Amino acid sequence: MTTTAQRRMKARAAYGACQRLQFLDLTYNNFSVMTLGEVFRSLKQLQNLGLSADVVNRDDFASITDILLQNLFLQFENLTTYENGSLQNIKSKVVCIVVTNHATDEVLIADALSTFDDVQLAGITSSENYLTKVLRQKTSIKTSHLDITNFEMFWPELTDTVNVILQSSIKHLDIYMVTVLGHISPQTLSSVSHLQSFSMKQNNEIDSLPDHIPHLDALKELDLSFNRLLDIPDCNGLTNLQAFLLIGNSIHTPSMGFTDSCPGLREMDVGGNPFMCTCTLRDFAGLQQHHSIKLRRWPRAYSCRYPEAWSGKLLGDFHLPAISCNAGILAAAILCPAVTVAIATLVLCKRLDVPWYMRMTWQWTRAKHRARHPENLEGLHFHAFVSYSQHDADWVKGHLLPSLEECRTLRICQHERNFVPGKTIVENIVQCVERSYRCIFVLSSHFVRSEWCHYELYFAQHQRLSRGSDSLILILLEPLPQYLIPSKFHQLKAMMARRTYLEWPQDNNKRKLFWAHLRAALQASLPEAPDPETQPLLQEAPRE
């Protein structure tokens, strides 16, 4: 076979492969114009096409007018010239346009709304909102499904945009990744609306809905997924709502009040939320059975996050005995035996004269405490021993140690540089705690999951009892709810309940006062520091 014949065969094969092409992305190129050549007529199987250019003319897309696309993506961020009607002969189920926020947008958006059923607009800003201008001018549009994404507006302009959309013939509205500028104040919605579905989800950070939403009687589906809602909102004003989507919010224990305000609700999707499987959740788990509301993706998308014993298990498998969820029965079952035991104990103590012995012991303890000499600092080498999870090492090394050790009178013990080689980790922990005037514990969700941090807190609490002084300093790096603290940290829970801790301030202006309080708590006249040669550096694995 000759070389020429081989080339022809390769060319035919390449041409055949191009004819089967389904995805073609030509965006983010330096095309000044976007005139598609005759070769595009043969791409009959093309479904997804991405284009970008500086200048768009009416004849640029003549070669694809017979092709039905699924998605057309137009990256027109740098568009300078657009000829009216350029999009009217393109056939695509969905068109997504990145706008320029310049005068070319007005004709471009008008073309898109007149041509396509499903239109997505990205990058709109408050400065030049041509979408609002087009909707006010056009009496009829073809678009029934409008997506607006990645845009920022001041609150009055955003409300005005929504009102104009409500007054149009658009039936489905999706809003993603909206940034609201300026002050948020109450605004009035349009009294006329054909909207049937409304979606505001991908990080809008909505944490609540108004008590009443008027004039949305036609709305049948509301999507508030991936926001920050803590509970299922009521349907006040949404009288015909049939589907409510709340995927990926922050709902722990959904209340059931929404069932009374949503008489037409038929479907919900509340999957992907961090459910707390307690008695409160029993009614929600029976939603489908008792209220005839279908939960989409049930049960695979619904799992417990808390408590630890149920973490990761499906809500469909969550069951609690009736006695544990009935306050009256539970109180009777607990209080009756408890009262009986308490009465018997009081009678027994009275006969054995136990109260007298307890009072005497308390008086003796107080007398010993008053007679005690000033605090004995002999044998202490460090002002503080720092206990932390390896996950919080960056904060300790980047903030805590530099801020404390810039005051040269303070000596801080850290396991990575002061543990002695050859000794076990437990021996090193005990020795460092005993040689330190205070023990600083850096509290976080990582801390309570660390076994070594548990040992260090245990030994420090025993030292506190033996020395008769409050030698523990707790620093809270992040909010740490009681239910996240394992039961083995029962003494830590007690101290946290009394708020005997310092909170790491997020405000930079408050941090100087934070460091001043911490340094003041560590000041003590310790004996001379030990010889550095007797404190070798130990390179060890992270203590997790």
XYZ file of C-alpha atoms in Angstrom:
544
model
C 0.000 0.000 0.000
C 1.387 3.386 -0.978
C 1.982 6.176 1.471
C -0.698 8.302 -0.247
C -3.308 5.573 0.207
C -2.398 5.215 3.866
C -2.847 8.935 4.376
C -6.239 8.831 2.715
C -7.351 5.971 4.957
C -6.197 7.852 8.049
C -7.996 10.973 6.854
C -11.232 8.988 6.319
C -10.906 7.441 9.802
C -10.341 10.852 11.376
C -13.323 12.273 9.472
C -15.506 9.385 10.639
C -14.419 9.952 14.242
C -15.297 13.652 13.966
C -18.758 12.761 12.711
C -19.367 10.862 15.960
C -18.203 13.826 18.067
C -20.608 14.660 20.928
C -18.660 17.131 23.108
C -16.737 20.110 21.735
C -15.393 22.957 23.890
C -13.803 25.915 22.082
C -14.083 28.442 24.936
C -11.266 30.565 26.337
C -9.454 30.843 22.995
C -8.344 34.054 21.335
C -10.986 33.976 18.600
C -11.865 37.456 17.409
C -14.882 36.114 15.494
C -16.869 32.899 15.852
C -17.731 31.810 12.297
C -18.244 28.034 12.281
C -16.991 26.387 9.073
C -18.830 23.993 6.755
C -17.240 20.985 8.486
C -19.663 21.537 11.410
C -22.579 20.467 9.200
C -21.351 16.869 9.431
C -21.325 16.813 13.268
C -24.839 15.348 13.455
C -24.244 13.705 16.865
C -22.915 16.847 18.534
C -24.713 17.436 21.864
C -22.590 19.843 23.904
C -20.865 22.853 22.334
C -18.828 25.610 24.003
C -17.896 28.802 22.148
C -16.319 32.193 22.851
C -15.428 35.195 20.700
C -15.084 38.974 20.704
C -17.453 39.553 17.754
C -20.612 37.573 16.929
C -22.509 37.988 13.636
C -25.821 36.539 12.436
C -24.227 34.144 9.918
C -21.635 32.697 12.314
C -23.798 29.699 13.277
C -25.354 28.889 9.900
C -23.539 25.523 9.702
C -25.188 24.119 12.877
C -28.792 25.237 12.356
C -29.855 21.643 11.564
C -28.197 20.155 14.677
C -30.222 19.758 17.898
C -27.873 20.438 20.841
C -28.448 19.472 24.440
C -26.274 22.243 25.895
C -24.799 25.383 24.350
C -22.233 27.265 26.467
C -21.327 30.791 25.315
C -18.384 32.369 27.105
C -18.980 35.999 26.060
C -17.189 37.705 28.936
C -15.028 39.705 26.461
C -17.707 40.254 23.803
C -17.496 43.658 22.094
C -19.937 43.328 19.174
C -23.148 41.320 18.859
C -25.498 41.385 15.862
C -29.183 41.183 16.687
C -30.722 37.779 15.897
C -27.455 35.805 15.856
C -28.842 33.089 18.168
C -32.292 32.739 16.640
C -31.472 29.850 14.272
C -29.606 27.708 16.858
C -31.456 24.723 18.319
C -30.462 23.794 21.884
C -32.415 22.574 24.900
C -30.254 24.613 27.311
C -28.094 27.680 26.691
C -25.655 29.060 29.281
C -24.218 32.539 28.711
C -21.440 34.284 30.646
C -22.367 37.952 30.177
C -20.121 41.014 29.800
C -22.146 43.547 31.838
C -21.784 45.918 28.869
C -24.269 47.284 26.345
C -23.960 44.154 24.156
C -25.764 42.181 26.876
C -29.117 43.818 26.207
C -29.502 42.468 22.655
C -27.794 39.171 23.576
C -30.126 38.454 26.520
C -33.173 39.497 24.486
C -32.153 37.041 21.742
C -31.659 34.213 24.271
C -35.003 34.754 26.032
C -36.804 34.839 22.677
C -35.124 31.679 21.326
C -34.532 29.121 24.086
C -36.793 27.477 26.656
C -34.051 26.975 29.288
C -31.622 29.910 29.735
C -28.752 30.194 32.226
C -27.088 33.577 32.824
C -23.844 33.927 34.782
C -21.858 36.911 36.030
C -24.594 39.601 36.292
C -23.721 42.579 38.554
C -25.654 45.545 39.920
C -23.838 48.063 37.744
C -25.595 47.124 34.488
C -28.465 44.678 34.997
C -29.627 44.250 31.410
C -31.774 41.247 32.354
C -34.220 43.536 34.174
C -34.271 45.970 31.240
C -35.054 43.207 28.739
C -37.838 41.677 30.849
C -39.502 45.063 31.302
C -39.448 45.775 27.556
C -40.488 42.402 26.156
C -44.153 41.534 26.394
C -43.628 37.859 25.518
C -40.635 35.543 25.811
C -40.074 31.873 25.046
C -38.027 31.076 28.152
C -39.915 29.249 30.895
C -36.900 28.106 32.932
C -34.371 30.772 33.982
C -31.156 30.093 35.951
C -29.130 32.990 37.368
C -25.758 32.052 38.844
C -22.610 33.642 40.247
C -23.910 37.194 40.502
C -23.810 40.036 43.017
C -26.300 42.831 43.609
C -27.395 45.313 46.207
C -30.533 44.179 48.025
C -32.972 46.671 46.383
C -31.703 45.736 42.890
C -31.980 42.018 43.698
C -35.552 42.435 44.944
C -36.406 44.476 41.848
C -34.961 41.732 39.599
C -37.021 39.043 41.346
C -40.161 41.182 41.061
C -39.655 41.687 37.316
C -39.165 37.919 36.870
C -42.329 37.227 38.893
C -44.302 39.536 36.591
C -42.971 37.757 33.474
C -44.133 34.463 31.972
C -41.199 32.556 33.498
C -42.427 29.502 35.428
C -39.198 28.090 36.890
C -36.496 30.210 38.565
C -33.159 28.935 39.933
C -30.722 31.235 41.762
C -27.230 29.989 42.647
C -24.238 31.588 44.395
C -25.755 35.026 45.010
C -23.789 37.721 46.856
C -25.973 40.400 48.446
C -24.258 43.761 48.831
C -25.196 46.438 51.329
C -27.970 46.437 53.938
C -30.873 43.973 53.791
C -34.289 45.519 54.506
C -37.931 44.388 54.050
C -39.130 44.630 50.443
C -42.515 44.001 48.779
C -42.906 41.212 46.227
C -45.035 41.482 43.125
C -48.695 40.553 43.544
C -48.713 38.724 40.169
C -46.669 35.576 39.587
C -46.727 32.562 37.255
C -43.788 30.957 39.095
C -44.225 27.213 39.663
C -40.772 26.296 41.021
C -38.154 28.379 42.802
C -34.642 27.226 43.714
C -32.053 29.055 45.799
C -29.168 26.410 46.376
C -24.313 25.721 45.596
C -23.747 28.304 49.022
C -26.427 31.238 49.205
C -26.114 30.905 53.027
C -29.844 31.315 53.688
C -30.513 30.635 57.366
C -34.214 31.579 57.627
C -37.333 32.507 55.631
C -39.769 35.384 56.265
C -42.778 34.592 58.447
C -45.046 35.181 55.454
C -44.301 35.062 51.698
C -47.188 36.688 49.778
C -48.230 36.414 46.141
C -46.584 33.075 45.327
C -49.783 31.069 45.101
C -48.683 29.349 41.873
C -45.427 28.053 43.356
C -45.381 24.250 43.458
C -41.701 23.455 44.115
C -39.211 25.292 46.359
C -35.537 24.251 46.451
C -33.412 25.661 49.304
C -30.716 22.989 49.220
C -27.126 23.597 50.396
C -27.880 26.603 52.580
C -27.689 27.066 56.373
C -31.229 26.354 57.530
C -31.427 24.877 61.038
C -35.028 23.676 60.757
C -37.721 23.024 58.168
C -39.461 26.372 57.495
C -43.229 26.765 57.529
C -45.141 27.208 54.248
C -46.891 30.433 55.290
C -48.040 32.064 52.062
C -47.044 29.110 49.851
C -50.497 27.588 49.806
C -49.986 25.325 46.760
C -46.464 24.091 47.533
C -46.157 20.396 46.606
C -42.377 19.710 46.737
C -39.881 21.095 49.263
C -36.130 20.388 48.812
C -33.740 21.043 51.723
C -30.714 18.893 50.868
C -27.414 19.549 52.662
C -28.485 22.201 55.190
C -27.738 22.211 58.963
C -30.930 20.559 60.189
C -30.257 18.499 63.346
C -33.710 17.810 64.798
C -36.465 18.915 62.382
C -39.655 20.042 64.089
C -43.011 18.934 62.716
C -44.794 22.319 62.731
C -44.458 22.635 58.966
C -47.000 19.827 58.389
C -49.871 22.079 59.519
C -48.808 25.035 57.341
C -48.143 22.930 54.216
C -51.475 21.218 53.472
C -50.611 20.474 49.827
C -47.084 19.151 50.447
C -46.549 15.765 48.803
C -42.760 15.366 48.468
C -39.657 16.390 50.409
C -35.918 15.806 50.187
C -34.092 16.523 53.440
C -31.204 14.125 52.819
C -27.604 14.985 53.608
C -28.390 16.874 56.835
C -26.520 16.186 60.131
C -29.413 14.553 61.967
C -29.261 14.127 65.740
C -30.963 10.808 66.414
C -32.854 11.452 69.632
C -36.482 11.184 70.695
C -37.320 14.389 68.791
C -36.488 12.655 65.507
C -38.941 9.795 65.971
C -41.868 11.797 64.528
C -39.848 12.889 61.496
C -38.758 9.316 60.799
C -42.469 8.404 60.591
C -43.322 11.286 58.249
C -44.220 9.080 55.276
C -46.363 6.749 57.369
C -48.360 9.296 59.362
C -48.514 12.346 57.058
C -48.429 10.806 53.550
C -45.441 12.969 52.555
C -42.955 11.106 50.359
C -39.288 11.512 51.280
C -37.165 11.386 48.150
C -34.082 9.107 48.333
C -35.360 7.491 51.549
C -33.717 5.804 53.363
C -30.237 5.806 51.775
C -29.712 9.607 51.959
C -30.820 9.969 55.600
C -28.323 9.011 58.300
C -27.523 9.952 61.896
C -24.596 12.238 62.686
C -25.064 12.324 66.485
C -24.792 10.764 69.023
C -21.655 8.683 68.537
C -23.467 5.392 69.123
C -25.725 6.037 66.101
C -23.284 7.929 63.877
C -23.465 6.728 60.259
C -26.581 4.576 60.759
C -29.684 5.130 58.647
C -32.719 6.891 60.078
C -34.812 3.995 58.852
C -33.022 1.754 61.376
C -33.311 4.279 64.241
C -35.615 3.114 67.043
C -35.948 4.100 70.702
C -38.174 2.450 73.327
C -41.366 4.361 74.091
C -40.421 4.643 77.772
C -37.232 6.551 76.945
C -39.175 9.159 74.932
C -42.140 9.608 77.310
C -41.173 12.186 79.909
C -43.854 11.120 82.432
C -43.106 7.394 82.331
C -39.359 7.994 82.291
C -39.545 10.384 85.240
C -41.595 7.903 87.256
C -39.237 5.036 86.401
C -36.233 7.078 87.528
C -37.586 9.165 90.383
C -39.413 6.459 92.329
C -36.333 4.265 92.928
C -34.155 7.346 93.371
C -36.423 8.831 96.052
C -36.579 5.489 97.830
C -32.779 5.157 97.849
C -32.359 8.792 98.962
C -34.731 8.382 101.916
C -33.045 5.142 102.982
C -29.618 6.790 102.721
C -30.688 9.800 104.806
C -32.134 7.577 107.522
C -28.986 5.432 107.599
C -26.694 8.475 107.687
C -28.680 9.998 110.535
C -28.414 6.862 112.640
C -24.659 6.534 111.997
C -24.094 10.248 112.682
C -22.472 10.677 109.237
C -23.372 14.419 108.938
C -21.333 15.173 112.053
C -18.292 13.358 110.659
C -18.636 15.155 107.336
C -18.770 18.563 109.023
C -15.701 17.753 111.065
C -13.790 16.560 108.004
C -14.687 19.753 106.119
C -13.556 21.956 109.011
C -10.264 20.027 109.277
C -9.629 20.364 105.548
C -10.220 24.119 105.657
C -7.912 24.491 108.639
C -5.140 22.584 106.863
C -5.596 24.779 103.805
C -5.318 28.000 105.842
C -2.210 26.752 107.600
C -0.551 25.837 104.329
C 2.637 27.725 103.397
C 2.822 29.750 100.149
C 2.797 27.596 97.042
C 5.852 25.371 96.801
C 7.550 25.808 93.410
C 10.518 23.612 94.154
C 11.272 21.098 91.410
C 9.321 22.979 88.754
C 11.269 23.707 85.565
C 8.554 24.989 83.244
C 5.872 27.637 83.528
C 3.525 25.566 81.377
C 3.170 22.238 79.628
C 1.155 22.484 76.378
C -1.212 19.633 75.418
C -2.791 19.672 71.960
C -3.890 17.530 69.051
C -1.452 17.215 66.166
C -4.180 18.691 63.927
C -3.864 21.962 65.899
C -0.062 22.054 65.750
C -0.025 24.937 63.263
C -1.907 27.185 65.696
C 0.301 26.171 68.629
C 3.540 26.729 66.731
C 2.351 29.780 64.825
C 0.515 31.666 67.596
C 0.771 30.182 71.100
C 4.494 29.436 71.463
C 5.776 32.646 69.755
C 3.418 34.844 71.802
C 4.370 33.251 75.122
C 8.089 32.814 74.520
C 8.627 36.371 73.327
C 8.502 37.063 77.043
C 11.885 35.504 77.900
C 10.911 34.831 81.516
C 8.461 32.104 80.475
C 9.612 28.550 79.763
C 7.135 26.352 77.855
C 7.286 22.557 77.741
C 6.305 20.999 74.403
C 6.389 17.283 73.721
C 8.258 17.594 70.404
C 11.276 19.257 72.003
C 11.183 18.280 75.697
C 10.275 14.575 75.795
C 13.332 12.494 76.786
C 14.450 9.733 74.397
C 14.384 6.231 75.827
C 11.388 6.828 78.053
C 7.857 5.804 77.160
C 5.394 8.472 76.106
C 3.412 7.990 79.335
C 6.570 8.455 81.444
C 7.405 11.617 79.528
C 3.867 12.958 79.997
C 3.957 12.349 83.764
C 7.407 13.954 84.128
C 6.496 17.047 82.069
C 3.229 17.558 83.946
C 4.974 17.222 87.327
C 7.707 19.723 86.353
C 5.263 22.339 85.023
C 3.621 25.124 87.032
C 0.559 25.123 84.776
C -0.868 22.838 82.073
C -2.351 24.478 78.985
C -4.884 22.416 77.033
C -5.775 23.541 73.503
C -9.372 22.331 73.093
C -10.957 21.510 69.736
C -12.946 18.717 68.106
C -9.585 17.061 67.295
C -8.487 17.235 70.966
C -11.384 15.144 72.258
C -10.631 12.445 69.666
C -6.968 12.102 70.721
C -6.085 9.314 73.157
C -2.795 10.994 74.175
C -4.583 14.272 74.942
C -6.898 12.234 77.189
C -3.911 10.831 79.112
C -2.347 14.282 79.511
C -5.600 15.750 80.843
C -5.984 12.794 83.221
C -2.514 13.213 84.769
C -2.884 16.990 84.955
C -6.142 16.635 86.896
C -4.451 14.329 89.409
C -1.615 16.839 89.799
C -4.179 19.529 90.439
C -5.683 17.505 93.300
C -2.327 16.634 94.850
C -0.934 20.168 94.740
C -4.131 21.801 95.898
C -4.066 24.511 93.199
C -5.952 25.160 89.994
C -3.118 24.408 87.566
C -5.230 23.781 84.450
C -5.728 26.426 81.747
C -8.202 25.578 78.992
C -8.066 27.397 75.636
C -11.078 26.868 73.378
C -10.058 27.180 69.704
C -13.551 26.552 68.275
C -17.099 25.960 69.575
C -17.209 22.569 71.302
C -20.796 21.476 72.137
C -21.224 19.155 75.107
C -22.565 16.329 72.951
C -19.298 16.212 70.973
C -17.232 15.544 74.123
C -16.907 11.775 74.799
C -18.122 10.504 78.160
C -14.560 9.670 79.274
C -13.884 13.436 79.459
C -16.481 13.845 82.236
C -14.308 16.217 84.279
C -13.645 18.322 81.170
C -17.411 18.525 80.614
C -17.844 19.787 84.180
C -15.200 22.483 83.731
C -16.666 23.499 80.375
C -20.111 23.797 81.976
C -18.637 26.313 84.469
C -16.995 28.222 81.553
C -13.577 27.926 83.207
C -11.749 28.435 79.920
C -10.318 31.072 77.612
C -11.841 31.465 74.143
C -9.526 32.206 71.216
C -10.954 35.466 69.818
C -11.572 35.775 66.085
C -11.332 39.565 66.363
C -7.660 40.632 66.099
C -8.300 43.609 68.383
C -9.170 41.297 71.280
C -6.104 39.073 71.007
C -3.735 41.413 72.881
C -5.970 41.146 75.943
C -6.134 37.359 75.453
C -2.328 37.033 75.503
C -2.078 39.391 78.495
C -4.473 37.234 80.541
C -2.641 34.055 79.556
C 0.834 35.402 80.404
C -0.424 36.720 83.747
C -1.742 33.257 84.650
C 1.708 31.723 83.984
C 3.880 34.190 85.918
C 5.778 32.519 88.764
C 9.287 32.694 90.229
C 10.555 29.265 89.258
C 14.020 27.907 90.049
C 16.740 28.380 87.452
C 16.129 26.581 84.173
C 17.775 23.143 83.808
C 20.804 22.639 81.618
C 19.619 22.411 77.960
C 21.865 19.407 77.452
C 19.717 17.423 79.895
C 16.613 18.157 77.799
C 17.395 16.617 74.376
C 15.080 17.007 71.395
C 12.942 13.965 70.622
C 11.656 13.489 67.085
C 8.579 11.346 67.485
C 5.481 10.389 65.517
C 2.356 12.514 65.917
C 0.425 11.605 69.075
C -2.974 10.816 67.627
